[in-house]
mmCIF file of C-alpha atoms and ligand atoms in Angstrom:
data_model
loop_
_atom_site.group_PDB
_atom_site.id
_atom_site.type_symbol
_atom_site.label_atom_id
_atom_site.label_comp_id
_atom_site.label_asym_id
_atom_site.label_seq_id
_atom_site.Cartn_x
_atom_site.Cartn_y
_atom_site.Cartn_z
ATOM 1 C CA UNK S 207 -11.465 143.610 118.351
ATOM 2 C CA UNK S 208 -11.628 139.923 117.583
ATOM 3 C CA UNK S 209 -9.288 137.687 115.610
ATOM 4 C CA UNK S 210 -9.968 134.389 113.943
ATOM 5 C CA UNK S 211 -7.388 131.931 112.649
ATOM 6 C CA UNK S 212 -7.975 128.670 110.834
ATOM 7 C CA UNK S 213 -5.821 125.676 111.678
ATOM 8 C CA UNK S 214 -5.654 122.964 109.027
ATOM 9 C CA UNK S 215 -4.866 119.439 110.141
ATOM 10 C CA UNK S 216 -5.280 116.002 108.596
ATOM 11 C CA UNK S 217 -8.304 115.387 110.820
ATOM 12 C CA UNK S 218 -10.147 118.684 110.439
ATOM 13 C CA UNK S 219 -9.932 122.446 109.974
ATOM 14 C CA UNK S 220 -10.852 124.407 113.073
ATOM 15 C CA UNK S 221 -10.900 128.007 114.116
ATOM 16 C CA UNK S 222 -9.120 129.724 116.957
ATOM 17 C CA UNK S 223 -11.127 132.754 118.067
ATOM 18 C CA UNK S 224 -9.293 135.349 120.101
ATOM 19 C CA UNK S 225 -10.835 138.347 121.798
ATOM 20 C CA UNK S 226 -12.121 139.879 125.016
ATOM 21 C CA UNK S 227 -15.397 138.452 126.396
ATOM 22 C CA UNK S 228 -15.914 136.300 123.309
ATOM 23 C CA UNK S 229 -16.688 133.032 125.100
ATOM 24 C CA UNK S 230 -20.473 133.354 125.210
ATOM 25 C CA UNK S 231 -20.890 134.181 121.519
ATOM 26 C CA UNK S 232 -18.442 131.488 120.455
ATOM 27 C CA UNK S 233 -20.012 128.793 122.634
ATOM 28 C CA UNK S 234 -23.471 129.690 121.321
ATOM 29 C CA UNK S 235 -22.227 129.566 117.723
ATOM 30 C CA UNK S 236 -20.555 126.189 118.252
ATOM 31 C CA UNK S 237 -23.657 124.564 119.746
ATOM 32 C CA UNK S 238 -25.999 126.200 117.226
ATOM 33 C CA UNK S 239 -24.062 124.311 114.553
ATOM 34 C CA UNK S 240 -24.226 121.068 116.495
ATOM 35 C CA UNK S 241 -26.986 118.568 117.162
ATOM 36 C CA UNK S 242 -26.239 118.319 120.910
ATOM 37 C CA UNK S 243 -27.146 120.701 123.731
ATOM 38 C CA UNK S 244 -25.051 119.141 126.466
ATOM 39 C CA UNK S 245 -21.375 118.865 127.302
ATOM 40 C CA UNK S 246 -18.788 117.931 129.887
ATOM 41 C CA UNK S 247 -16.487 120.583 131.264
ATOM 42 C CA UNK S 248 -13.072 119.940 132.776
ATOM 43 C CA UNK S 249 -12.069 123.063 134.644
ATOM 44 C CA UNK S 250 -8.852 124.066 136.401
ATOM 45 C CA UNK S 251 -9.542 124.595 140.113
ATOM 46 C CA UNK S 252 -8.336 128.223 140.155
ATOM 47 C CA UNK S 253 -10.278 129.111 137.032
ATOM 48 C CA UNK S 254 -13.365 127.630 138.675
ATOM 49 C CA UNK S 255 -12.824 129.818 141.755
ATOM 50 C CA UNK S 256 -12.406 133.024 139.766
ATOM 51 C CA UNK S 257 -14.800 132.471 136.874
ATOM 52 C CA UNK S 258 -17.261 129.774 137.997
ATOM 53 C CA UNK S 259 -20.279 132.088 138.318
ATOM 54 C CA UNK S 260 -19.621 133.831 134.989
ATOM 55 C CA UNK S 261 -19.202 130.467 133.260
ATOM 56 C CA UNK S 262 -22.430 129.069 134.676
ATOM 57 C CA UNK S 263 -24.261 132.126 133.373
ATOM 58 C CA UNK S 264 -22.695 131.760 129.914
ATOM 59 C CA UNK S 265 -23.738 128.109 129.590
ATOM 60 C CA UNK S 266 -27.180 128.778 131.082
ATOM 61 C CA UNK S 267 -27.735 131.670 128.655
ATOM 62 C CA UNK S 268 -26.701 129.421 125.785
ATOM 63 C CA UNK S 269 -29.095 126.719 127.096
ATOM 64 C CA UNK S 270 -26.365 124.097 127.262
ATOM 65 C CA UNK S 271 -26.571 121.437 129.978
ATOM 66 C CA UNK S 272 -23.176 120.800 131.462
ATOM 67 C CA UNK S 273 -21.580 118.480 133.981
ATOM 68 C CA UNK S 274 -18.290 119.746 135.306
ATOM 69 C CA UNK S 275 -15.261 118.171 136.919
ATOM 70 C CA UNK S 276 -12.535 120.148 138.670
ATOM 71 C CA UNK S 277 -8.905 119.472 137.765
ATOM 72 C CA UNK S 278 -6.478 120.255 140.605
ATOM 73 C CA UNK S 279 -3.790 122.769 139.696
ATOM 74 C CA UNK S 280 -0.259 121.620 139.033
ATOM 75 C CA UNK S 281 1.753 119.239 136.874
ATOM 76 C CA UNK S 282 0.637 116.333 139.101
ATOM 77 C CA UNK S 283 -2.713 116.482 137.285
ATOM 78 C CA UNK S 284 -1.003 115.348 134.089
ATOM 79 C CA UNK S 285 -0.800 111.869 135.572
ATOM 80 C CA UNK S 286 -2.141 108.403 134.850
ATOM 81 C CA UNK S 287 -4.124 108.592 138.099
ATOM 82 C CA UNK S 288 -5.839 111.888 137.179
ATOM 83 C CA UNK S 289 -6.472 110.640 133.633
ATOM 84 C CA UNK S 290 -8.079 107.508 135.079
ATOM 85 C CA UNK S 291 -10.225 109.517 137.563
ATOM 86 C CA UNK S 292 -11.381 111.784 134.730
ATOM 87 C CA UNK S 293 -12.335 108.799 132.555
ATOM 88 C CA UNK S 294 -14.309 107.372 135.505
ATOM 89 C CA UNK S 295 -16.146 110.668 135.816
ATOM 90 C CA UNK S 296 -17.102 110.767 132.128
ATOM 91 C CA UNK S 297 -18.061 107.118 131.841
ATOM 92 C CA UNK S 298 -20.044 107.105 135.077
ATOM 93 C CA UNK S 299 -21.947 110.163 133.860
ATOM 94 C CA UNK S 300 -23.000 108.648 130.544
ATOM 95 C CA UNK S 301 -20.605 110.222 128.031
ATOM 96 C CA UNK S 302 -21.499 109.462 124.401
ATOM 97 C CA UNK S 303 -19.468 109.612 121.196
ATOM 98 C CA UNK S 304 -20.973 112.994 120.266
ATOM 99 C CA UNK S 305 -20.826 114.695 123.682
ATOM 100 C CA UNK S 306 -18.317 117.562 123.515
ATOM 101 C CA UNK S 307 -15.674 117.837 126.202
ATOM 102 C CA UNK S 308 -14.724 121.418 127.000
ATOM 103 C CA UNK S 309 -11.381 122.089 128.648
ATOM 104 C CA UNK S 310 -11.257 125.380 130.570
ATOM 105 C CA UNK S 311 -7.820 126.003 132.004
ATOM 106 C CA UNK S 312 -4.135 126.298 131.223
ATOM 107 C CA UNK S 313 -1.833 123.833 129.501
ATOM 108 C CA UNK S 314 -2.131 121.287 132.282
ATOM 109 C CA UNK S 315 -5.918 120.987 132.069
ATOM 110 C CA UNK S 316 -5.772 121.238 128.265
ATOM 111 C CA UNK S 317 -3.140 118.520 127.792
ATOM 112 C CA UNK S 318 -4.986 116.176 130.153
ATOM 113 C CA UNK S 319 -8.423 116.974 128.664
ATOM 114 C CA UNK S 320 -7.081 116.450 125.152
ATOM 115 C CA UNK S 321 -5.786 113.005 125.995
ATOM 116 C CA UNK S 322 -9.006 112.128 127.822
ATOM 117 C CA UNK S 323 -11.029 113.252 124.773
ATOM 118 C CA UNK S 324 -8.749 111.221 122.491
ATOM 119 C CA UNK S 325 -9.016 108.061 124.547
ATOM 120 C CA UNK S 326 -12.557 107.854 125.898
ATOM 121 C CA UNK S 327 -14.824 105.924 123.519
ATOM 122 C CA UNK S 328 -11.925 106.217 121.003
ATOM 123 C CA UNK S 329 -12.476 109.929 120.685
ATOM 124 C CA UNK S 330 -15.117 112.547 121.511
ATOM 125 C CA UNK S 331 -15.330 116.183 120.308
ATOM 126 C CA UNK S 332 -12.955 118.530 122.115
ATOM 127 C CA UNK S 333 -13.161 122.293 122.624
ATOM 128 C CA UNK S 334 -10.184 124.089 124.130
ATOM 129 C CA UNK S 335 -10.821 127.211 126.183
ATOM 130 C CA UNK S 336 -7.307 128.264 127.222
ATOM 131 C CA UNK S 337 -7.104 130.537 130.268
ATOM 132 C CA UNK S 338 -3.355 131.206 130.514
ATOM 133 C CA UNK S 339 -1.146 133.143 128.122
ATOM 134 C CA UNK S 340 0.876 129.990 127.471
ATOM 135 C CA UNK S 341 -2.190 127.932 126.634
ATOM 136 C CA UNK S 342 -3.612 130.655 124.369
ATOM 137 C CA UNK S 343 -0.479 130.977 122.251
ATOM 138 C CA UNK S 344 0.693 127.396 122.335
ATOM 139 C CA UNK S 345 -0.730 124.348 124.086
ATOM 140 C CA UNK S 346 -4.400 124.685 123.043
ATOM 141 C CA UNK S 347 -3.488 124.714 119.337
ATOM 142 C CA UNK S 348 -1.947 121.961 117.241
ATOM 143 C CA UNK S 349 -3.271 118.761 118.774
ATOM 144 C CA UNK S 350 -0.483 117.594 121.071
ATOM 145 C CA UNK S 351 -2.147 116.090 124.122
ATOM 146 C CA UNK S 352 -0.793 113.980 126.908
ATOM 147 C CA UNK S 353 0.252 113.236 130.433
ATOM 148 C CA UNK S 354 3.521 112.588 132.232
ATOM 149 C CA UNK S 355 5.080 109.333 133.345
ATOM 150 C CA UNK S 356 7.374 108.946 136.335
ATOM 151 C CA UNK S 357 10.276 108.575 133.901
ATOM 152 C CA UNK S 358 9.598 111.875 132.129
ATOM 153 C CA UNK S 359 7.290 114.580 130.873
ATOM 154 C CA UNK S 360 4.614 114.124 128.198
ATOM 155 C CA UNK S 361 5.630 110.508 127.594
ATOM 156 C CA UNK S 362 2.055 109.249 127.188
ATOM 157 C CA UNK S 363 -0.261 110.961 124.751
ATOM 158 C CA UNK S 364 -1.790 111.351 121.345
ATOM 159 C CA UNK S 365 -2.092 113.811 118.508
ATOM 160 C CA UNK S 366 -5.734 114.841 118.809
ATOM 161 C CA UNK S 367 -7.042 118.067 117.312
ATOM 162 C CA UNK S 368 -9.770 120.124 118.945
ATOM 163 C CA UNK S 369 -12.863 121.167 116.990
ATOM 164 C CA UNK S 370 -12.634 124.713 118.253
ATOM 165 C CA UNK S 371 -10.346 126.915 120.349
ATOM 166 C CA UNK S 372 -11.728 129.971 122.133
ATOM 167 C CA UNK S 373 -9.100 132.272 123.633
ATOM 168 C CA UNK S 374 -11.023 134.795 125.719
ATOM 169 C CA UNK S 375 -8.531 137.213 127.253
ATOM 170 C CA UNK S 376 -11.058 138.126 129.951
ATOM 171 C CA UNK S 377 -9.738 135.043 131.774
ATOM 172 C CA UNK S 378 -6.304 136.656 132.019
ATOM 173 C CA UNK S 379 -7.617 139.315 134.402
ATOM 174 C CA UNK S 380 -7.274 136.819 137.261
ATOM 175 C CA UNK S 381 -4.024 135.231 136.030
ATOM 176 C CA UNK S 382 -1.097 135.882 138.414
ATOM 177 C CA UNK S 383 1.758 137.979 136.985
ATOM 178 C CA UNK S 384 4.175 135.044 137.229
ATOM 179 C CA UNK S 385 1.938 133.071 134.843
ATOM 180 C CA UNK S 386 1.845 135.928 132.333
ATOM 181 C CA UNK S 387 5.646 135.843 132.276
ATOM 182 C CA UNK S 388 5.553 132.048 131.976
ATOM 183 C CA UNK S 389 3.542 132.486 128.769
ATOM 184 C CA UNK S 390 5.801 135.260 127.510
ATOM 185 C CA UNK S 391 8.570 132.680 126.927
ATOM 186 C CA UNK S 392 6.556 130.822 124.304
ATOM 187 C CA UNK S 393 5.664 134.151 122.654
ATOM 188 C CA UNK S 394 9.367 135.036 122.460
ATOM 189 C CA UNK S 395 10.007 131.598 121.014
ATOM 190 C CA UNK S 396 7.722 132.349 118.055
ATOM 191 C CA UNK S 397 9.541 135.656 117.639
ATOM 192 C CA UNK S 398 12.919 133.929 117.673
ATOM 193 C CA UNK S 399 12.054 131.259 115.118
ATOM 194 C CA UNK S 400 9.725 133.135 112.825
ATOM 195 C CA UNK S 401 8.665 136.759 113.260
ATOM 196 C CA UNK S 402 10.923 139.537 114.558
ATOM 197 C CA UNK S 403 8.033 141.902 115.247
ATOM 198 C CA UNK S 404 6.728 139.479 117.867
ATOM 199 C CA UNK S 405 9.837 140.071 120.013
ATOM 200 C CA UNK S 406 9.594 143.838 119.609
ATOM 201 C CA UNK S 407 5.872 143.907 120.399
ATOM 202 C CA UNK S 408 6.388 141.700 123.478
ATOM 203 C CA UNK S 409 7.653 144.850 125.212
ATOM 204 C CA UNK S 410 4.035 145.296 126.337
ATOM 205 C CA UNK S 411 4.945 142.772 129.059
ATOM 206 C CA UNK S 412 7.031 145.503 130.720
ATOM 207 C CA UNK S 413 3.788 147.289 131.650
ATOM 208 C CA UNK S 414 3.973 147.976 135.380
ATOM 209 C CA UNK S 415 0.557 146.507 136.044
ATOM 210 C CA UNK S 416 0.547 143.556 133.694
ATOM 211 C CA UNK S 417 -3.225 143.313 133.872
ATOM 212 C CA UNK S 418 -3.517 146.711 132.200
ATOM 213 C CA UNK S 419 -1.798 145.669 128.979
ATOM 214 C CA UNK S 420 -3.677 147.188 126.088
ATOM 215 C CA UNK S 421 -6.214 144.593 124.952
ATOM 216 C CA UNK S 422 -5.920 145.030 121.193
ATOM 217 C CA UNK S 423 -2.098 144.796 121.258
ATOM 218 C CA UNK S 424 -2.373 141.596 123.265
ATOM 219 C CA UNK S 425 -5.007 140.103 120.958
ATOM 220 C CA UNK S 426 -2.819 140.909 117.923
ATOM 221 C CA UNK S 427 0.221 139.358 119.590
ATOM 222 C CA UNK S 428 -1.670 136.150 120.462
ATOM 223 C CA UNK S 429 -3.098 136.097 116.934
ATOM 224 C CA UNK S 430 0.357 136.314 115.363
ATOM 225 C CA UNK S 431 1.757 133.561 117.588
ATOM 226 C CA UNK S 432 -1.174 131.282 116.759
ATOM 227 C CA UNK S 433 -0.656 132.076 113.062
ATOM 228 C CA UNK S 434 2.968 130.944 113.260
ATOM 229 C CA UNK S 435 1.903 127.739 114.998
ATOM 230 C CA UNK S 436 -0.985 127.115 112.565
ATOM 231 C CA UNK S 437 1.382 127.540 109.645
ATOM 232 C CA UNK S 438 3.878 125.068 111.097
ATOM 233 C CA UNK S 439 1.179 122.527 112.024
ATOM 234 C CA UNK S 440 -0.221 122.711 108.488
ATOM 235 C CA UNK S 441 3.216 121.887 107.069
ATOM 236 C CA UNK S 442 4.180 119.223 109.575
ATOM 237 C CA UNK S 443 1.402 118.068 111.903
ATOM 238 C CA UNK S 444 3.209 115.021 113.307
ATOM 239 C CA UNK S 445 6.622 116.584 113.856
ATOM 240 C CA UNK S 446 8.656 114.904 111.166
ATOM 241 C CA UNK S 447 10.255 118.190 110.091
ATOM 242 C CA UNK S 448 9.658 121.895 110.714
ATOM 243 C CA UNK S 449 7.392 121.382 113.748
ATOM 244 C CA UNK S 450 10.586 120.616 115.633
ATOM 245 C CA UNK S 451 11.405 124.351 115.422
ATOM 246 C CA UNK S 452 8.700 124.884 118.042
ATOM 247 C CA UNK S 453 11.008 123.043 120.422
ATOM 248 C CA UNK S 454 13.556 125.868 120.336
ATOM 249 C CA UNK S 455 14.895 126.068 123.913
ATOM 250 C CA UNK S 456 12.954 122.978 124.947
ATOM 251 C CA UNK S 457 15.777 120.400 124.971
ATOM 252 C CA UNK S 458 17.460 122.379 127.738
ATOM 253 C CA UNK S 459 14.116 123.266 129.330
ATOM 254 C CA UNK S 460 12.824 119.709 129.695
ATOM 255 C CA UNK S 461 16.096 118.555 131.289
ATOM 256 C CA UNK S 462 15.999 121.500 133.687
ATOM 257 C CA UNK S 463 12.379 120.804 134.619
ATOM 258 C CA UNK S 464 13.251 117.172 135.287
ATOM 259 C CA UNK S 465 16.342 118.077 137.344
ATOM 260 C CA UNK S 466 14.192 120.328 139.530
ATOM 261 C CA UNK S 467 11.422 117.715 139.927
ATOM 262 C CA UNK S 468 8.930 119.788 137.911
ATOM 263 C CA UNK S 469 8.231 121.993 140.918
ATOM 264 C CA UNK S 470 11.001 124.567 141.268
ATOM 265 C CA UNK S 471 10.607 126.100 137.841
ATOM 266 C CA UNK S 472 7.647 126.499 135.507
ATOM 267 C CA UNK S 473 7.715 125.269 131.911
ATOM 268 C CA UNK S 474 7.858 128.805 130.527
ATOM 269 C CA UNK S 475 10.654 129.894 132.854
ATOM 270 C CA UNK S 476 12.648 126.837 131.819
ATOM 271 C CA UNK S 477 11.997 127.609 128.144
ATOM 272 C CA UNK S 478 13.308 131.177 128.561
ATOM 273 C CA UNK S 479 16.556 129.868 130.056
ATOM 274 C CA UNK S 480 16.650 127.054 127.487
ATOM 275 C CA UNK S 481 16.500 129.567 124.645
ATOM 276 C CA UNK S 482 19.431 131.510 126.115
ATOM 277 C CA UNK S 483 21.416 128.264 126.419
ATOM 278 C CA UNK S 484 20.522 127.274 122.851
ATOM 279 C CA UNK S 485 21.785 130.650 121.618
ATOM 280 C CA UNK S 486 25.002 130.148 123.583
ATOM 281 C CA UNK S 487 25.441 126.759 121.916
ATOM 282 C CA UNK S 488 24.632 128.273 118.513
ATOM 283 C CA UNK S 489 27.428 130.804 119.016
ATOM 284 C CA UNK S 490 29.864 128.098 120.157
ATOM 285 C CA UNK S 491 29.181 126.235 116.923
ATOM 286 C CA UNK S 492 29.978 129.294 114.852
ATOM 287 C CA UNK S 493 26.527 130.667 114.053
ATOM 288 C CA UNK S 494 26.224 134.442 114.149
ATOM 289 C CA UNK S 495 23.592 135.378 116.684
ATOM 290 C CA UNK S 496 23.436 137.999 119.406
ATOM 291 C CA UNK S 497 21.223 137.188 122.396
ATOM 292 C CA UNK S 498 20.532 140.853 123.294
ATOM 293 C CA UNK S 499 16.920 140.965 121.981
ATOM 294 C CA UNK S 500 16.043 138.051 124.278
ATOM 295 C CA UNK S 501 18.235 139.076 127.226
ATOM 296 C CA UNK S 502 16.266 142.321 127.380
ATOM 297 C CA UNK S 503 13.398 140.325 128.934
ATOM 298 C CA UNK S 504 15.564 138.692 131.648
ATOM 299 C CA UNK S 505 14.544 141.243 134.360
ATOM 300 C CA UNK S 506 10.923 140.114 134.053
ATOM 301 C CA UNK S 507 11.806 136.635 135.358
ATOM 302 C CA UNK S 508 12.349 135.615 138.984
ATOM 303 C CA UNK S 509 13.976 132.217 139.240
ATOM 304 C CA UNK S 510 13.866 130.342 142.496
ATOM 305 C CA UNK S 511 16.175 127.402 141.911
ATOM 306 C CA UNK S 512 18.971 125.963 143.955
ATOM 307 C CA UNK S 513 21.636 126.363 141.255
ATOM 308 C CA UNK S 514 24.262 124.558 143.318
ATOM 309 C CA UNK S 515 22.239 121.348 143.119
ATOM 310 C CA UNK S 516 22.490 121.324 139.314
ATOM 311 C CA UNK S 517 25.151 119.153 137.773
ATOM 312 C CA UNK S 518 25.925 119.408 134.059
ATOM 313 C CA UNK S 519 26.599 115.674 133.545
ATOM 314 C CA UNK S 520 23.219 114.766 135.022
ATOM 315 C CA UNK S 521 21.505 117.465 132.957
ATOM 316 C CA UNK S 522 23.098 116.111 129.783
ATOM 317 C CA UNK S 523 21.979 112.618 130.754
ATOM 318 C CA UNK S 524 18.408 113.913 131.104
ATOM 319 C CA UNK S 525 18.660 115.486 127.649
ATOM 320 C CA UNK S 526 19.641 112.118 126.227
ATOM 321 C CA UNK S 527 16.548 110.479 127.732
ATOM 322 C CA UNK S 528 14.189 113.071 126.236
ATOM 323 C CA UNK S 529 11.547 111.298 124.119
ATOM 324 C CA UNK S 530 12.521 113.309 121.064
ATOM 325 C CA UNK S 531 15.918 111.630 120.941
ATOM 326 C CA UNK S 532 16.162 109.142 118.135
ATOM 327 C CA UNK S 533 19.569 107.853 119.196
ATOM 328 C CA UNK S 534 22.048 108.854 121.873
ATOM 329 C CA UNK S 535 23.205 112.042 120.102
ATOM 330 C CA UNK S 536 21.400 115.150 121.216
ATOM 331 C CA UNK S 537 19.430 117.057 118.623
ATOM 332 C CA UNK S 538 19.028 120.781 119.176
ATOM 333 C CA UNK S 539 17.083 123.569 117.559
ATOM 334 C CA UNK S 540 19.662 126.316 117.164
ATOM 335 C CA UNK S 541 19.608 129.744 115.564
ATOM 336 C CA UNK S 542 21.725 130.599 112.550
ATOM 337 C CA UNK S 543 20.665 134.224 112.976
ATOM 338 C CA UNK S 544 17.322 135.452 114.284
ATOM 339 C CA UNK S 545 14.323 133.761 112.633
ATOM 340 C CA UNK S 546 16.640 131.166 111.085
ATOM 341 C CA UNK S 547 16.190 127.987 113.104
ATOM 342 C CA UNK S 548 18.277 124.935 112.264
ATOM 343 C CA UNK S 549 18.095 121.380 113.528
ATOM 344 C CA UNK S 550 21.530 120.190 114.570
ATOM 345 C CA UNK S 551 22.872 117.035 116.144
ATOM 346 C CA UNK S 552 25.668 117.992 118.502
ATOM 347 C CA UNK S 553 28.317 115.538 119.665
ATOM 348 C CA UNK S 554 30.665 118.014 121.353
ATOM 349 C CA UNK S 555 29.889 117.343 124.994
ATOM 350 C CA UNK S 556 32.109 120.222 126.167
ATOM 351 C CA UNK S 557 30.094 122.777 124.180
ATOM 352 C CA UNK S 558 26.838 121.461 125.631
ATOM 353 C CA UNK S 559 28.370 121.639 129.136
ATOM 354 C CA UNK S 560 29.456 125.196 128.425
ATOM 355 C CA UNK S 561 25.898 126.138 127.441
ATOM 356 C CA UNK S 562 24.600 124.573 130.674
ATOM 357 C CA UNK S 563 27.150 126.515 132.746
ATOM 358 C CA UNK S 564 26.011 129.683 131.008
ATOM 359 C CA UNK S 565 22.375 128.849 131.828
ATOM 360 C CA UNK S 566 23.199 128.074 135.475
ATOM 361 C CA UNK S 567 25.073 131.379 135.724
ATOM 362 C CA UNK S 568 21.856 133.156 134.638
ATOM 363 C CA UNK S 569 19.899 131.826 137.638
HETATM 364 N N1 NAD J 1114 0.325 120.542 124.142
HETATM 365 C C1 NAD J 1114 1.244 121.421 123.794
HETATM 366 O O1 NAD J 1114 1.500 121.648 122.604
HETATM 367 C C2 NAD J 1114 1.985 122.174 124.859
HETATM 368 C C3 NAD J 1114 2.776 123.283 124.524
HETATM 369 C C4 NAD J 1114 3.399 123.995 125.550
HETATM 370 C C5 NAD J 1114 3.228 123.600 126.885
HETATM 371 N N2 NAD J 1114 2.459 122.511 127.178
HETATM 372 C C6 NAD J 1114 2.239 122.072 128.563
HETATM 373 O O2 NAD J 1114 1.479 123.093 129.216
HETATM 374 C C7 NAD J 1114 1.688 122.946 130.622
HETATM 375 C C8 NAD J 1114 1.845 124.325 131.234
HETATM 376 O O3 NAD J 1114 0.676 125.080 130.984
HETATM 377 P P1 NAD J 1114 0.392 126.459 131.760
HETATM 378 O O4 NAD J 1114 1.627 127.251 131.813
HETATM 379 O O5 NAD J 1114 -0.820 127.037 131.149
HETATM 380 O O6 NAD J 1114 0.150 125.984 133.259
HETATM 381 P P2 NAD J 1114 -1.101 125.601 134.154
HETATM 382 O O7 NAD J 1114 -2.160 124.946 133.392
HETATM 383 O O8 NAD J 1114 -0.540 124.887 135.334
HETATM 384 O O9 NAD J 1114 -1.597 127.016 134.679
HETATM 385 C C9 NAD J 1114 -0.741 127.793 135.478
HETATM 386 C C10 NAD J 1114 -1.400 128.210 136.796
HETATM 387 O O10 NAD J 1114 -2.363 129.215 136.544
HETATM 388 C C11 NAD J 1114 -3.620 128.863 137.115
HETATM 389 N N3 NAD J 1114 -4.614 129.450 136.218
HETATM 390 C C12 NAD J 1114 -4.904 129.060 134.955
HETATM 391 N N4 NAD J 1114 -5.723 129.962 134.389
HETATM 392 C C13 NAD J 1114 -5.970 130.918 135.308
HETATM 393 C C14 NAD J 1114 -6.726 132.108 135.313
HETATM 394 N N5 NAD J 1114 -7.355 132.541 134.219
HETATM 395 N N6 NAD J 1114 -6.785 132.835 136.450
HETATM 396 C C15 NAD J 1114 -6.098 132.439 137.547
HETATM 397 N N7 NAD J 1114 -5.341 131.341 137.613
HETATM 398 C C16 NAD J 1114 -5.273 130.590 136.499
HETATM 399 C C17 NAD J 1114 -3.583 127.363 137.231
HETATM 400 O O11 NAD J 1114 -4.427 126.914 138.272
HETATM 401 C C18 NAD J 1114 -2.119 127.120 137.562
HETATM 402 O O12 NAD J 1114 -1.901 127.325 138.930
HETATM 403 C C19 NAD J 1114 2.909 122.067 130.799
HETATM 404 O O13 NAD J 1114 2.514 120.807 131.274
HETATM 405 C C20 NAD J 1114 3.489 121.940 129.386
HETATM 406 O O14 NAD J 1114 4.124 120.729 129.174
HETATM 407 C C21 NAD J 1114 1.842 121.801 126.194
#
């Protein structure tokens, strides 16, 4: 089966195609509608190792000339240095305003590629080919692109929409289990803020061999997550209102990632813990919400953090320096019941500390 979702933005309307082994058909269709037969590819190093031969065949069959550049794995690639090296590569190889840039990788490659596409020659066409669960359900859709700065994550970037997203679940066959679980957190997030069936259907992640998850169930789940995101982006592309709901769990998560130097915990793992902490805070503030539906997934996660090194005052300080803060009060996305997100500014430091202690206890 194949799914297709349209994302409407102020810049364009583009489709997200989701399926198994759909890349070749989708690439052919994109270039058949275009006047160019060449492109640049930015590819995650591990994706290149596992899928390089298959990808070469796909582009050769489609008669598309490509020049590729490997992006090293890891958050360090979302850096000014890597952005600059990638611009050098494109400019030295004769990039033109109409040459598409194709990102093939997870959220790291996609966020970097998006910002490169937005900035080189003031913008070239971008195609996102997400290869992780997280990138398929979240980072490849919606136009947030960017890199990190030494003072914090995603501090440099642009809203820049792709022209096409192709989520081919064949890529997931080589994705390590840990990365599947990393992506599960963002899936659960959509369930928490918008669609209860998403949480129930995420039970497929309990499959003993995660790579044998039934394909159609997975495609449907990705489709429904992308639909939630597309709907939110349509209403609030530049995050003045409801798009903030997508940050459920993220205020805690970003501070935790920063406190662990972005290398002890993945983004998705931090988001899972962040959602539990946000529910704890919701309860402390009097909202009625039971964390059991989310807690059920706790056994799937393996955290490897030195909990003793975490200090709640420092974590709260990191929350205050998050770029989403408008003033020194901390704004949270909380739940007033499942699928009822609320934006709330919280001044009660002791309740925030309590939520952090709860999170640390979960490690
Ligand atoms: N732009 C957005 O809206 C948005 C939303 C959520 C997260 N993000 C960002 O996404 C990033 C995390 O993305 P991610 O979780 O996809 O991480 P990632 O890009 O680092 O990929 C995770 C790991 O999997 C490997 N990999 C990727 N695809 C593979 C495949 N098919 N087979 C084998 N190995 C593969 C990578 O080399 C890497 O080691 C963070 O920087 C986060 O801030 C952005």
